[in-house]
mmCIF file of C-alpha atoms in Angstrom:
data_model
loop_
_atom_site.group_PDB
_atom_site.id
_atom_site.type_symbol
_atom_site.label_atom_id
_atom_site.label_comp_id
_atom_site.label_asym_id
_atom_site.label_seq_id
_atom_site.Cartn_x
_atom_site.Cartn_y
_atom_site.Cartn_z
ATOM 1 C CA THR A 1 0.000 0.000 0.000
ATOM 2 C CA LYS A 2 1.246 3.454 -0.878
ATOM 3 C CA THR A 3 1.292 6.113 1.811
ATOM 4 C CA ILE A 4 1.215 9.893 1.782
ATOM 5 C CA VAL A 5 2.397 12.391 4.378
ATOM 6 C CA VAL A 6 -0.083 15.195 5.003
ATOM 7 C CA SER A 7 0.163 18.514 6.830
ATOM 8 C CA GLN A 8 -3.504 19.017 7.615
ATOM 9 C CA ARG A 9 -5.378 22.271 8.179
ATOM 10 C CA ASN A 10 -8.784 21.019 9.368
ATOM 11 C CA ARG A 11 -9.651 18.136 11.641
ATOM 12 C CA PHE A 12 -10.564 14.864 9.976
ATOM 13 C CA PHE A 13 -11.169 11.319 11.142
ATOM 14 C CA GLU A 14 -10.505 7.752 10.159
ATOM 15 C CA GLY A 15 -13.538 6.720 8.083
ATOM 16 C CA ASP A 16 -14.039 10.180 6.515
ATOM 17 C CA GLU A 17 -14.453 10.370 2.758
ATOM 18 C CA ILE A 18 -11.903 12.739 1.222
ATOM 19 C CA GLU A 19 -11.086 14.129 -2.204
ATOM 20 C CA ILE A 20 -7.477 14.404 -3.344
ATOM 21 C CA MET A 21 -6.940 17.243 -5.812
ATOM 22 C CA GLN A 22 -3.801 17.339 -7.969
ATOM 23 C CA PRO A 23 -2.806 19.874 -10.616
ATOM 24 C CA MET A 24 -3.882 18.887 -14.134
ATOM 25 C CA LYS A 25 -5.404 15.568 -12.990
ATOM 26 C CA PRO A 26 -8.939 14.473 -12.066
ATOM 27 C CA PHE A 27 -9.625 14.418 -8.342
ATOM 28 C CA ILE A 28 -9.630 11.114 -6.480
ATOM 29 C CA LYS A 29 -12.293 10.152 -3.937
ATOM 30 C CA THR A 30 -11.196 7.779 -1.196
ATOM 31 C CA THR A 31 -11.918 6.891 2.420
ATOM 32 C CA VAL A 32 -9.380 7.446 5.199
ATOM 33 C CA ARG A 33 -8.632 3.886 6.334
ATOM 34 C CA GLU A 34 -5.847 4.423 8.868
ATOM 35 C CA LEU A 35 -4.022 7.466 10.234
ATOM 36 C CA TYR A 36 -0.626 7.617 11.915
ATOM 37 C CA ASN A 37 0.974 10.542 13.731
ATOM 38 C CA GLU A 38 4.517 11.790 13.110
ATOM 39 C CA ASN A 39 5.845 9.123 15.527
ATOM 40 C CA GLY A 40 4.184 6.301 13.557
ATOM 41 C CA GLU A 41 1.528 5.734 16.229
ATOM 42 C CA LYS A 42 -1.978 4.854 15.057
ATOM 43 C CA ILE A 43 -4.548 7.602 15.674
ATOM 44 C CA ASP A 44 -8.253 7.856 14.805
ATOM 45 C CA CYS A 45 -8.345 11.633 14.325
ATOM 46 C CA ALA A 46 -6.055 14.400 13.070
ATOM 47 C CA PRO A 47 -7.250 17.151 15.441
ATOM 48 C CA HIS A 48 -4.516 19.805 15.381
ATOM 49 C CA ALA A 49 -3.901 22.395 12.662
ATOM 50 C CA GLU A 50 -0.680 21.662 10.758
ATOM 51 C CA GLN A 51 -0.364 18.232 12.367
ATOM 52 C CA ILE A 52 1.726 15.868 10.244
ATOM 53 C CA VAL A 53 -0.038 12.564 9.592
ATOM 54 C CA THR A 54 0.605 9.573 7.365
ATOM 55 C CA MET A 55 -2.191 7.717 5.649
ATOM 56 C CA ALA A 56 -2.760 5.151 2.902
ATOM 57 C CA ALA A 57 -3.168 6.448 -0.642
ATOM 58 C CA PRO A 58 -5.135 4.648 -3.368
ATOM 59 C CA LYS A 59 -2.428 5.473 -5.951
ATOM 60 C CA PRO A 60 0.681 7.678 -6.213
ATOM 61 C CA ILE A 61 -0.081 11.300 -5.342
ATOM 62 C CA CYS A 62 2.041 14.231 -6.532
ATOM 63 C CA PRO A 63 3.719 16.537 -3.999
ATOM 64 C CA GLY A 64 1.613 19.592 -3.210
ATOM 65 C CA ALA A 65 -1.732 17.848 -3.736
ATOM 66 C CA MET A 66 -4.601 19.178 -1.645
ATOM 67 C CA LEU A 67 -7.068 17.097 0.373
ATOM 68 C CA ARG A 68 -10.581 18.055 1.382
ATOM 69 C CA THR A 69 -13.271 16.201 3.232
ATOM 70 C CA GLY A 70 -16.199 15.130 1.075
#
């Protein structure tokens, strides 16, 4: 499984549906399956602005992509 590292701006949760927007590509809809904090510990929510989290990605995502909750 591919993973992406995200610096989030708004709180989101495991199980949320998100859209991944990349320049010059169609957006991707996916569900947040698992979240990990910057120490690699599993979490169920990314509650803090600018928190760094790692999550599974359905396919390779380009740097600078934006995520939004659906």
